Amino acid sequence: MDFKFTDAQLMLQKVAREFAENEVGPIAAEIDATGRFPRETFDKMVKIGFTGIGTPVEYGGSGGNDIDKVIVVSEIAKKCGATAAILSIHTIFAQVIQKFGNEEQKQKYLPQVTSGGCLGAFALTEPNAGSDAAAAKTTAILDGDEYVLNGTKCFISGGGQAQHLLIFALTDPSKGLKGLSCILVEKGTPGFTIGKIEEKMGIHGSETVELIFDNCRVPKENLVGKEGKGFMMAMTALDGARIGVAAQALGIAEGALEESVKYMKERVQFGKPLTALQGLTWYISDMATKIEAARWLVYYAAHLKATGQNHNKEAAMAKINAAETARFVTNLALQIHGGYGYMKDYPLERMYRDAKITEIYEGTSEIHKLVISRAVLG
Ligand code: COS
C-alpha cells in the first residue's frame, strides 16, 4: 500500500494549484455575483489540457486517469466551486463516449470536447424524474433514419453552453427503464431549444438550464451504445461523476480550512490572535480531521475506478462523506470569520452556498444511502 502521489501527479497538482490561484480565484466572486459562465476560464482549461484528462491522447485527450481528475478538480474547487463543477461535469460526456460510443463517435466527438473547445453535457433529469431517474418520459422514437425527440429535461449543468449533449430518452416507452437509450444531440438542431435558466443558491457560474425537445430530429447514427441500455449507461456514468462531485466538495472544504487558518493567524481579538483561543483551534482540529478522512475515501474511489474495479458503493460513500464534510467545514469556517464571514468581501459565504449542492446533485445523499445499503445488504 502506497499513499504517495507519483512525481507526475505532484507536478499536475502544482500546475492545477497555480492555475486555480492565478486564473480561477481572481474571478470567483465576480462570476458568483453575475452568474456569468466563465468561457475564458473554460478555454484556458482546454488549452492547459484539463478538459482532456481521462481521455487517451489518440482521441485528442491529455491521458491520465480519475486520480488526476480528482487532483485538478479539488485544486480548482479550493478557489471556486462553480469552475470545478464546470470541469468535472463536462468530462462526463467524454467518459460516456469512451465507454459506450462506437469508433466513429469516438473519432468525431472526443477531440472536440477534450482539446477542441466544445462543451459537453449529460441530460438525465426531468421535472418528474429526479431521484427516480427511471421515471423519465422524454421520448426518442425512430422514424425512418431519424430519432424524433419530444420532452423536457431540467437542471442540466452546462446545457446552454454545450455543443454536444447526451440525452437519455425512451426509444420504446412501453418498456419503461428498459426502453431508455442515450441519444446525442448537437446544439442548433431544429426542435431543440433552451428553456428556463435557473437562478440558484450557489455555483452561479455553472449554468443550469432546461432543455426542450419538440419534434427534434437527429440521425439514427446519434444513438450512443445500444437501444434500451440507457439506464445502465446513465448509472455507470453517475458512478464516475459522483467521484467528481466528491472531489469538488473536498476542494471546497480544503479551501475553507486554508482561509480559516490564514484568518486566525491575522485576526486579533482580546489582545491575541484567534489562534490563542482554544475553542476556535478545536474547530480547526475537527475541520482538518474530517477533511483528511474525506480525502482518502475520494482517492480510494478514484483509484478503484482508475484500475477498472467496481466503485459503485465507494463512489457513493466518497460523495456523501465529502459533501457532509464540505457543509460542516464551510459552516465552521464562516463561524470563525464571524461577521466578516457573512459579508461578500470574504469568500466564506460563497463557499458555504457552493458546498450545499454537493449533497444534492449527481444523486442526493439519500440516494447514495440507498446505493450503499443495497451494496452492503446484497
Ligand atoms: N451501474 C450499472 N447498472 C446499474 C447501476 C450501476 N451503478 N445501478 C443500477 N443499474 C442497473 C441495474 O442492474 C438494473 O438492471 P437489470 O434490471 O438489468 O438488473 C437497472 O439498472 C435498474 O436498477 P434499479 O432496480 O436499482 O433501479 P431503481 O429504479 O431502483 O433506481 C437508483 C436506482 C435510485 C439508484 C437510481 O434511480 C439513481 O441513481 N437515482 C438518482 C439519479 C441521479 O443521481 N440523478 C442525478 C442527476 S443526473 S443529470
Tab-separated table of C-alpha atoms and ligand atoms in Angstrom:
chain	number	residue	atom	x	y	z
A	1	MET	CA	0.000	0.000	0.000
A	2	ASP	CA	1.440	3.355	-1.022
A	3	PHE	CA	-0.263	6.633	-0.116
A	4	LYS	CA	2.127	8.805	-2.127
A	5	PHE	CA	1.420	10.753	-5.313
A	6	THR	CA	3.764	9.993	-8.213
A	7	ASP	CA	6.136	12.748	-9.381
A	8	ALA	CA	3.810	13.365	-12.350
A	9	GLN	CA	0.800	13.740	-10.021
A	10	LEU	CA	2.735	16.141	-7.781
A	11	MET	CA	3.596	18.209	-10.853
A	12	LEU	CA	-0.048	18.170	-12.003
A	13	GLN	CA	-1.143	19.290	-8.537
A	14	LYS	CA	1.322	22.189	-8.650
A	15	VAL	CA	0.118	23.239	-12.105
A	16	ALA	CA	-3.548	22.980	-11.043
A	17	ARG	CA	-2.891	24.921	-7.829
A	18	GLU	CA	-1.172	27.735	-9.712
A	19	PHE	CA	-3.937	27.758	-12.317
A	20	ALA	CA	-6.563	27.989	-9.561
A	21	GLU	CA	-4.704	30.806	-7.829
A	22	ASN	CA	-3.930	32.836	-10.947
A	23	GLU	CA	-6.923	32.193	-13.246
A	24	VAL	CA	-9.818	30.894	-11.159
A	25	GLY	CA	-9.665	32.642	-7.768
A	26	PRO	CA	-9.437	36.206	-9.095
A	27	ILE	CA	-12.817	35.999	-10.887
A	28	ALA	CA	-14.649	33.650	-8.493
A	29	ALA	CA	-16.538	36.438	-6.695
A	30	GLU	CA	-17.423	38.144	-9.969
A	31	ILE	CA	-18.916	35.048	-11.642
A	32	ASP	CA	-20.790	34.341	-8.422
A	33	ALA	CA	-22.219	37.870	-8.386
A	34	THR	CA	-23.161	37.964	-12.071
A	35	GLY	CA	-23.946	34.297	-12.780
A	36	ARG	CA	-21.802	34.612	-15.904
A	37	PHE	CA	-20.419	31.396	-17.426
A	38	PRO	CA	-16.618	31.900	-17.365
A	39	ARG	CA	-15.960	30.995	-21.002
A	40	GLU	CA	-12.434	32.398	-20.864
A	41	THR	CA	-11.552	30.093	-17.954
A	42	PHE	CA	-13.056	27.129	-19.786
A	43	ASP	CA	-10.953	27.997	-22.841
A	44	LYS	CA	-7.839	28.181	-20.654
A	45	MET	CA	-8.707	24.773	-19.156
A	46	VAL	CA	-8.886	23.429	-22.720
A	47	LYS	CA	-5.500	24.941	-23.550
A	48	ILE	CA	-3.764	23.604	-20.463
A	49	GLY	CA	-5.273	20.137	-21.067
A	50	PHE	CA	-7.594	19.837	-18.040
A	51	THR	CA	-10.666	19.159	-20.209
A	52	GLY	CA	-8.850	16.196	-21.775
A	53	ILE	CA	-7.841	14.428	-18.557
A	54	GLY	CA	-9.015	10.825	-18.639
A	55	THR	CA	-9.215	10.653	-22.451
A	56	PRO	CA	-6.378	8.975	-24.389
A	57	VAL	CA	-4.076	11.211	-26.411
A	58	GLU	CA	-5.058	9.480	-29.680
A	59	TYR	CA	-8.579	10.904	-29.253
A	60	GLY	CA	-7.348	14.418	-28.533
A	61	GLY	CA	-7.227	13.963	-24.759
A	62	SER	CA	-4.411	14.540	-22.277
A	63	GLY	CA	-4.281	10.971	-20.957
A	64	GLY	CA	-4.257	10.454	-17.212
A	65	ASN	CA	-6.942	8.888	-15.076
A	66	ASP	CA	-9.524	9.513	-12.371
A	67	ILE	CA	-6.916	10.273	-9.716
A	68	ASP	CA	-5.524	13.052	-11.932
A	69	LYS	CA	-9.060	14.359	-12.384
A	70	VAL	CA	-9.606	14.465	-8.597
A	71	ILE	CA	-6.316	16.333	-8.163
A	72	VAL	CA	-7.298	19.024	-10.675
A	73	VAL	CA	-10.973	19.368	-9.713
A	74	SER	CA	-10.211	19.640	-5.992
A	75	GLU	CA	-7.458	22.236	-6.521
A	76	ILE	CA	-9.833	24.354	-8.627
A	77	ALA	CA	-12.668	23.906	-6.095
A	78	LYS	CA	-10.467	25.392	-3.372
A	79	LYS	CA	-10.855	28.700	-5.178
A	80	CYS	CA	-14.203	28.309	-6.966
A	81	GLY	CA	-16.821	25.583	-6.639
A	82	ALA	CA	-18.577	26.679	-9.837
A	83	THR	CA	-15.488	26.356	-12.042
A	84	ALA	CA	-14.705	22.948	-10.529
A	85	ALA	CA	-18.297	21.901	-11.304
A	86	ILE	CA	-17.987	23.083	-14.905
A	87	LEU	CA	-14.865	20.987	-15.457
A	88	SER	CA	-15.997	17.901	-13.619
A	89	ILE	CA	-19.464	17.758	-15.229
A	90	HIS	CA	-18.054	18.487	-18.700
A	91	THR	CA	-15.817	15.390	-18.538
A	92	ILE	CA	-18.844	13.063	-18.136
A	93	PHE	CA	-19.595	13.444	-21.852
A	94	ALA	CA	-16.174	12.090	-22.890
A	95	GLN	CA	-16.417	9.369	-20.274
A	96	VAL	CA	-19.702	8.071	-21.754
A	97	ILE	CA	-18.488	8.252	-25.367
A	98	GLN	CA	-15.256	6.473	-24.453
A	99	LYS	CA	-17.027	3.658	-22.693
A	100	PHE	CA	-20.096	3.198	-24.849
A	101	GLY	CA	-19.592	5.069	-28.141
A	102	ASN	CA	-18.572	3.386	-31.391
A	103	GLU	CA	-15.243	4.113	-33.068
A	104	GLU	CA	-16.772	6.686	-35.411
A	105	GLN	CA	-18.307	8.598	-32.478
A	106	LYS	CA	-15.023	8.480	-30.558
A	107	GLN	CA	-13.098	9.847	-33.562
A	108	LYS	CA	-15.657	12.568	-34.201
A	109	TYR	CA	-16.623	13.810	-30.735
A	110	LEU	CA	-13.767	13.121	-28.315
A	111	PRO	CA	-11.266	15.545	-29.909
A	112	GLN	CA	-13.943	18.242	-29.953
A	113	VAL	CA	-14.733	18.016	-26.226
A	114	THR	CA	-11.202	17.385	-24.979
A	115	SER	CA	-8.947	19.772	-26.904
A	116	GLY	CA	-11.349	21.337	-29.393
A	117	GLY	CA	-13.026	23.853	-27.102
A	118	CYS	CA	-16.555	22.379	-27.274
A	119	LEU	CA	-18.505	21.812	-24.082
A	120	GLY	CA	-20.368	18.543	-23.498
A	121	ALA	CA	-23.443	17.952	-21.333
A	122	PHE	CA	-25.303	14.997	-19.833
A	123	ALA	CA	-29.085	15.154	-19.529
A	124	LEU	CA	-30.991	12.589	-17.492
A	125	THR	CA	-33.123	14.569	-15.023
A	126	GLU	CA	-36.697	15.619	-15.836
A	127	PRO	CA	-39.270	17.596	-13.848
A	128	ASN	CA	-40.833	14.334	-12.566
A	129	ALA	CA	-37.717	12.168	-12.746
A	130	GLY	CA	-35.100	13.425	-10.291
A	131	SER	CA	-34.046	10.817	-7.737
A	132	ASP	CA	-36.380	8.412	-9.546
A	133	ALA	CA	-34.382	8.591	-12.761
A	134	ALA	CA	-36.260	5.603	-14.208
A	135	ALA	CA	-39.429	7.732	-14.422
A	136	ALA	CA	-38.024	9.710	-17.393
A	137	LYS	CA	-40.699	10.450	-20.017
A	138	THR	CA	-38.770	12.133	-22.846
A	139	THR	CA	-39.132	10.025	-25.995
A	140	ALA	CA	-36.873	9.382	-28.983
A	141	ILE	CA	-38.928	7.423	-31.479
A	142	LEU	CA	-37.280	6.052	-34.612
A	143	ASP	CA	-38.907	7.380	-37.783
A	144	GLY	CA	-37.090	6.191	-40.898
A	145	ASP	CA	-33.431	7.090	-40.456
A	146	GLU	CA	-34.008	9.573	-37.642
A	147	TYR	CA	-34.919	9.628	-33.968
A	148	VAL	CA	-37.618	12.171	-33.135
A	149	LEU	CA	-37.202	13.608	-29.642
A	150	ASN	CA	-40.024	15.072	-27.567
A	151	GLY	CA	-39.933	16.109	-23.935
A	152	THR	CA	-38.193	18.297	-21.373
A	153	LYS	CA	-35.012	17.836	-19.381
A	154	CYS	CA	-34.304	20.080	-16.396
A	155	PHE	CA	-31.442	21.169	-14.111
A	156	ILE	CA	-28.891	20.417	-16.840
A	157	SER	CA	-25.469	21.795	-15.986
A	158	GLY	CA	-23.772	23.474	-18.930
A	159	GLY	CA	-26.731	22.642	-21.191
A	160	GLY	CA	-26.930	26.106	-22.713
A	161	GLN	CA	-23.203	26.294	-23.421
A	162	ALA	CA	-22.773	22.729	-24.677
A	163	GLN	CA	-22.158	21.956	-28.325
A	164	HIS	CA	-22.883	18.256	-27.774
A	165	LEU	CA	-25.444	16.823	-25.363
A	166	LEU	CA	-26.200	13.256	-24.283
A	167	ILE	CA	-29.963	12.940	-23.903
A	168	PHE	CA	-31.483	9.951	-22.135
A	169	ALA	CA	-34.834	9.257	-23.793
A	170	LEU	CA	-37.265	6.380	-24.267
A	171	THR	CA	-36.851	4.715	-27.647
A	172	ASP	CA	-39.500	2.207	-26.524
A	173	PRO	CA	-41.839	3.828	-23.961
A	174	SER	CA	-43.689	0.527	-23.396
A	175	LYS	CA	-40.586	-0.953	-21.734
A	176	GLY	CA	-40.021	1.682	-19.021
A	177	LEU	CA	-36.383	1.905	-17.951
A	178	LYS	CA	-35.530	-0.995	-20.271
A	179	GLY	CA	-36.635	1.255	-23.144
A	180	LEU	CA	-34.307	4.136	-22.197
A	181	SER	CA	-31.498	4.965	-24.649
A	182	CYS	CA	-28.774	7.562	-24.998
A	183	ILE	CA	-29.055	9.939	-27.969
A	184	LEU	CA	-26.508	12.561	-28.902
A	185	VAL	CA	-27.994	15.925	-29.855
A	186	GLU	CA	-25.965	18.807	-31.229
A	187	LYS	CA	-26.598	22.438	-30.372
A	188	GLY	CA	-28.663	24.184	-33.055
A	189	THR	CA	-30.597	21.081	-34.126
A	190	PRO	CA	-34.102	22.277	-35.139
A	191	GLY	CA	-36.674	21.416	-32.468
A	192	PHE	CA	-34.136	21.718	-29.650
A	193	THR	CA	-34.299	24.890	-27.548
A	194	ILE	CA	-33.022	26.073	-24.198
A	195	GLY	CA	-35.838	26.849	-21.770
A	196	LYS	CA	-35.593	28.280	-18.267
A	197	ILE	CA	-32.181	29.367	-16.988
A	198	GLU	CA	-32.248	28.557	-13.276
A	199	GLU	CA	-31.356	31.003	-10.526
A	200	LYS	CA	-29.613	29.027	-7.833
A	201	MET	CA	-28.371	29.289	-4.252
A	202	GLY	CA	-24.753	28.668	-5.280
A	203	ILE	CA	-22.327	27.638	-8.050
A	204	HIS	CA	-23.685	30.588	-10.037
A	205	GLY	CA	-21.008	30.454	-12.743
A	206	SER	CA	-22.046	26.898	-13.614
A	207	GLU	CA	-25.110	27.496	-15.740
A	208	THR	CA	-28.137	25.236	-15.111
A	209	VAL	CA	-30.872	25.090	-17.739
A	210	GLU	CA	-33.963	23.384	-19.060
A	211	LEU	CA	-33.763	21.622	-22.444
A	212	ILE	CA	-36.892	21.426	-24.593
A	213	PHE	CA	-37.340	18.938	-27.439
A	214	ASP	CA	-40.234	19.478	-29.799
A	215	ASN	CA	-40.104	17.057	-32.722
A	216	CYS	CA	-36.327	17.355	-32.722
A	217	ARG	CA	-34.939	15.024	-35.390
A	218	VAL	CA	-31.442	13.573	-35.212
A	219	PRO	CA	-29.807	10.907	-37.425
A	220	LYS	CA	-30.123	7.371	-36.107
A	221	GLU	CA	-26.300	7.219	-36.050
A	222	ASN	CA	-26.538	9.507	-32.974
A	223	LEU	CA	-27.601	6.572	-30.809
A	224	VAL	CA	-24.783	6.003	-28.286
A	225	GLY	CA	-24.467	2.399	-27.132
A	226	LYS	CA	-27.425	0.103	-27.682
A	227	GLU	CA	-31.131	0.842	-27.606
A	228	GLY	CA	-32.596	0.025	-24.186
A	229	LYS	CA	-29.224	0.247	-22.403
A	230	GLY	CA	-29.555	3.922	-21.496
A	231	PHE	CA	-30.412	3.435	-17.821
A	232	MET	CA	-27.418	1.184	-17.201
A	233	MET	CA	-25.221	3.671	-19.118
A	234	ALA	CA	-26.518	6.610	-17.082
A	235	MET	CA	-25.955	4.766	-13.794
A	236	THR	CA	-22.435	3.787	-14.860
A	237	ALA	CA	-21.692	7.395	-15.804
A	238	LEU	CA	-23.078	8.650	-12.490
A	239	ASP	CA	-20.862	6.258	-10.524
A	240	GLY	CA	-17.917	8.088	-12.084
A	241	ALA	CA	-19.450	11.558	-11.939
A	242	ARG	CA	-20.041	11.165	-8.198
A	243	ILE	CA	-16.286	10.948	-7.657
A	244	GLY	CA	-16.030	14.301	-9.467
A	245	VAL	CA	-18.581	15.902	-7.125
A	246	ALA	CA	-16.782	14.376	-4.154
A	247	ALA	CA	-13.555	15.998	-5.408
A	248	GLN	CA	-15.380	19.292	-5.718
A	249	ALA	CA	-16.672	19.008	-2.123
A	250	LEU	CA	-13.222	18.049	-0.876
A	251	GLY	CA	-11.682	21.093	-2.557
A	252	ILE	CA	-14.300	23.488	-1.186
A	253	ALA	CA	-13.628	22.143	2.324
A	254	GLU	CA	-9.855	22.425	1.871
A	255	GLY	CA	-10.229	25.984	0.601
A	256	ALA	CA	-12.392	26.955	3.589
A	257	LEU	CA	-9.843	25.468	6.000
A	258	GLU	CA	-7.000	27.385	4.308
A	259	GLU	CA	-8.958	30.631	4.608
A	260	SER	CA	-9.659	29.927	8.292
A	261	VAL	CA	-6.029	29.202	9.164
A	262	LYS	CA	-4.942	32.428	7.464
A	263	TYR	CA	-7.663	34.461	9.196
A	264	MET	CA	-6.998	33.019	12.661
A	265	LYS	CA	-3.327	33.964	12.426
A	266	GLU	CA	-4.108	37.539	11.343
A	267	ARG	CA	-7.209	38.438	13.329
A	268	VAL	CA	-6.604	39.841	16.791
A	269	GLN	CA	-9.341	39.858	19.451
A	270	PHE	CA	-8.978	40.227	23.228
A	271	GLY	CA	-5.383	41.320	22.550
A	272	LYS	CA	-4.374	37.994	20.967
A	273	PRO	CA	-4.623	36.307	17.561
A	274	LEU	CA	-7.572	33.934	17.226
A	275	THR	CA	-5.073	31.045	17.282
A	276	ALA	CA	-4.724	31.702	21.027
A	277	LEU	CA	-8.414	30.933	21.605
A	278	GLN	CA	-8.640	27.206	22.301
A	279	GLY	CA	-12.316	26.851	21.310
A	280	LEU	CA	-11.500	28.054	17.805
A	281	THR	CA	-8.365	25.902	17.488
A	282	TRP	CA	-10.556	22.879	18.218
A	283	TYR	CA	-12.747	23.885	15.285
A	284	ILE	CA	-9.617	23.754	13.134
A	285	SER	CA	-8.788	20.339	14.510
A	286	ASP	CA	-12.275	18.989	13.679
A	287	MET	CA	-12.175	20.518	10.203
A	288	ALA	CA	-8.723	19.117	9.387
A	289	THR	CA	-9.605	15.634	10.657
A	290	LYS	CA	-12.808	15.394	8.638
A	291	ILE	CA	-11.032	16.663	5.512
A	292	GLU	CA	-8.274	14.064	5.871
A	293	ALA	CA	-10.848	11.270	6.176
A	294	ALA	CA	-12.818	12.614	3.210
A	295	ARG	CA	-9.657	12.882	1.102
A	296	TRP	CA	-8.755	9.218	1.454
A	297	LEU	CA	-12.235	7.999	0.620
A	298	VAL	CA	-12.337	10.203	-2.502
A	299	TYR	CA	-8.919	8.990	-3.666
A	300	TYR	CA	-9.820	5.377	-2.874
A	301	ALA	CA	-12.959	5.586	-5.054
A	302	ALA	CA	-10.902	7.242	-7.814
A	303	HIS	CA	-8.252	4.524	-7.511
A	304	LEU	CA	-10.902	1.793	-7.877
A	305	LYS	CA	-12.295	3.461	-10.990
A	306	ALA	CA	-8.853	4.144	-12.476
A	307	THR	CA	-7.914	0.495	-12.059
A	308	GLY	CA	-11.145	-0.775	-13.619
A	309	GLN	CA	-12.700	-2.068	-10.383
A	310	ASN	CA	-16.299	-1.746	-9.229
A	311	HIS	CA	-16.643	1.618	-7.479
A	312	ASN	CA	-20.433	1.950	-7.196
A	313	LYS	CA	-20.543	1.775	-3.375
A	314	GLU	CA	-17.255	3.605	-2.753
A	315	ALA	CA	-18.158	6.493	-5.092
A	316	ALA	CA	-21.433	6.931	-3.179
A	317	MET	CA	-19.591	6.770	0.173
A	318	ALA	CA	-16.942	9.234	-1.008
A	319	LYS	CA	-19.563	11.680	-2.227
A	320	ILE	CA	-21.775	11.583	0.892
A	321	ASN	CA	-18.798	11.923	3.181
A	322	ALA	CA	-17.044	14.678	1.237
A	323	ALA	CA	-20.298	16.616	0.785
A	324	GLU	CA	-21.125	16.441	4.510
A	325	THR	CA	-17.543	17.460	5.254
A	326	ALA	CA	-17.834	20.454	2.923
A	327	ARG	CA	-21.027	21.599	4.662
A	328	PHE	CA	-19.523	21.052	8.138
A	329	VAL	CA	-16.227	22.763	7.316
A	330	THR	CA	-17.674	25.768	5.466
A	331	ASN	CA	-20.107	26.306	8.354
A	332	LEU	CA	-17.325	26.371	10.960
A	333	ALA	CA	-15.061	28.417	8.668
A	334	LEU	CA	-17.798	31.026	8.335
A	335	GLN	CA	-18.266	30.946	12.125
A	336	ILE	CA	-14.538	31.527	12.698
A	337	HIS	CA	-14.729	34.572	10.405
A	338	GLY	CA	-17.704	35.928	12.389
A	339	GLY	CA	-19.412	38.952	10.828
A	340	TYR	CA	-16.759	39.172	8.120
A	341	GLY	CA	-17.566	35.626	7.039
A	342	TYR	CA	-21.150	36.663	6.369
A	343	MET	CA	-20.045	39.548	4.130
A	344	LYS	CA	-19.281	39.239	0.443
A	345	ASP	CA	-15.828	40.807	0.929
A	346	TYR	CA	-14.695	37.351	2.066
A	347	PRO	CA	-15.241	34.101	0.111
A	348	LEU	CA	-16.764	32.178	3.022
A	349	GLU	CA	-20.449	32.823	2.382
A	350	ARG	CA	-19.926	31.783	-1.273
A	351	MET	CA	-18.131	28.604	-0.222
A	352	TYR	CA	-20.946	27.829	2.229
A	353	ARG	CA	-23.549	28.205	-0.549
A	354	ASP	CA	-21.441	26.317	-3.105
A	355	ALA	CA	-20.902	23.415	-0.676
A	356	LYS	CA	-24.623	22.682	-0.315
A	357	ILE	CA	-25.167	21.492	-3.892
A	358	THR	CA	-22.666	18.664	-3.414
A	359	GLU	CA	-25.213	16.985	-1.116
A	360	ILE	CA	-27.812	17.182	-3.871
A	361	TYR	CA	-26.605	16.826	-7.444
A	362	GLU	CA	-25.377	13.709	-9.243
A	363	GLY	CA	-27.627	11.963	-6.708
A	364	THR	CA	-28.747	13.181	-3.292
A	365	SER	CA	-27.113	11.868	-0.111
A	366	GLU	CA	-30.311	9.899	0.496
A	367	ILE	CA	-29.969	8.143	-2.895
A	368	HIS	CA	-26.363	7.331	-2.023
A	369	LYS	CA	-27.510	5.771	1.242
A	370	LEU	CA	-29.837	3.607	-0.844
A	371	VAL	CA	-26.968	2.627	-3.177
A	372	ILE	CA	-24.627	1.846	-0.258
A	373	SER	CA	-27.187	-0.108	1.765
A	374	ARG	CA	-28.161	-2.172	-1.295
A	375	ALA	CA	-24.479	-2.969	-1.902
A	376	VAL	CA	-23.839	-3.902	1.720
A	377	LEU	CA	-27.048	-5.879	2.278
A	378	GLY	CA	-26.883	-7.554	-1.137
B	1	COS	N1	-24.222	0.600	-12.845
B	1	COS	C1	-24.736	-0.180	-13.828
B	1	COS	N2	-26.021	-0.595	-13.844
B	1	COS	C2	-26.816	-0.205	-12.827
B	1	COS	C3	-26.344	0.596	-11.771
B	1	COS	C4	-24.984	0.996	-11.805
B	1	COS	N3	-24.468	1.766	-10.842
B	1	COS	N4	-27.356	0.835	-10.903
B	1	COS	C5	-28.434	0.187	-11.403
B	1	COS	N5	-28.105	-0.434	-12.574
B	1	COS	C6	-28.969	-1.273	-13.388
B	1	COS	C7	-29.474	-2.442	-12.547
B	1	COS	O1	-28.567	-3.530	-12.599
B	1	COS	C8	-30.791	-2.770	-13.208
B	1	COS	O2	-30.572	-3.518	-14.383
B	1	COS	P1	-31.190	-5.007	-14.528
B	1	COS	O3	-32.650	-4.848	-14.355
B	1	COS	O4	-30.757	-5.411	-15.884
B	1	COS	O5	-30.562	-5.799	-13.422
B	1	COS	C9	-31.305	-1.411	-13.648
B	1	COS	O6	-30.148	-0.560	-13.748
B	1	COS	C10	-32.308	-0.825	-12.695
B	1	COS	O7	-31.690	-0.688	-11.427
B	1	COS	P2	-32.518	-0.452	-10.095
B	1	COS	O8	-33.564	-1.507	-9.957
B	1	COS	O9	-31.525	-0.314	-8.985
B	1	COS	O10	-33.252	0.944	-10.405
B	1	COS	P3	-34.060	1.921	-9.466
B	1	COS	O11	-35.190	2.467	-10.220
B	1	COS	O12	-34.307	1.279	-8.135
B	1	COS	O13	-33.060	3.183	-9.306
B	1	COS	C11	-31.364	4.485	-8.274
B	1	COS	C12	-31.810	3.117	-8.800
B	1	COS	C13	-32.285	5.057	-7.234
B	1	COS	C14	-30.012	4.204	-7.658
B	1	COS	C15	-31.245	5.478	-9.481
B	1	COS	O14	-32.510	5.828	-9.967
B	1	COS	C16	-30.453	6.723	-9.131
B	1	COS	O15	-29.229	6.698	-9.067
B	1	COS	N6	-31.168	7.864	-8.958
B	1	COS	C17	-30.526	9.144	-8.808
B	1	COS	C18	-30.373	9.803	-10.112
B	1	COS	C19	-29.309	10.837	-10.081
B	1	COS	O16	-28.255	10.680	-9.494
B	1	COS	N7	-29.550	11.957	-10.756
B	1	COS	C20	-28.566	12.984	-10.773
B	1	COS	C21	-28.658	13.875	-11.941
B	1	COS	S1	-28.118	13.180	-13.411
B	1	COS	S2	-28.445	14.583	-14.756
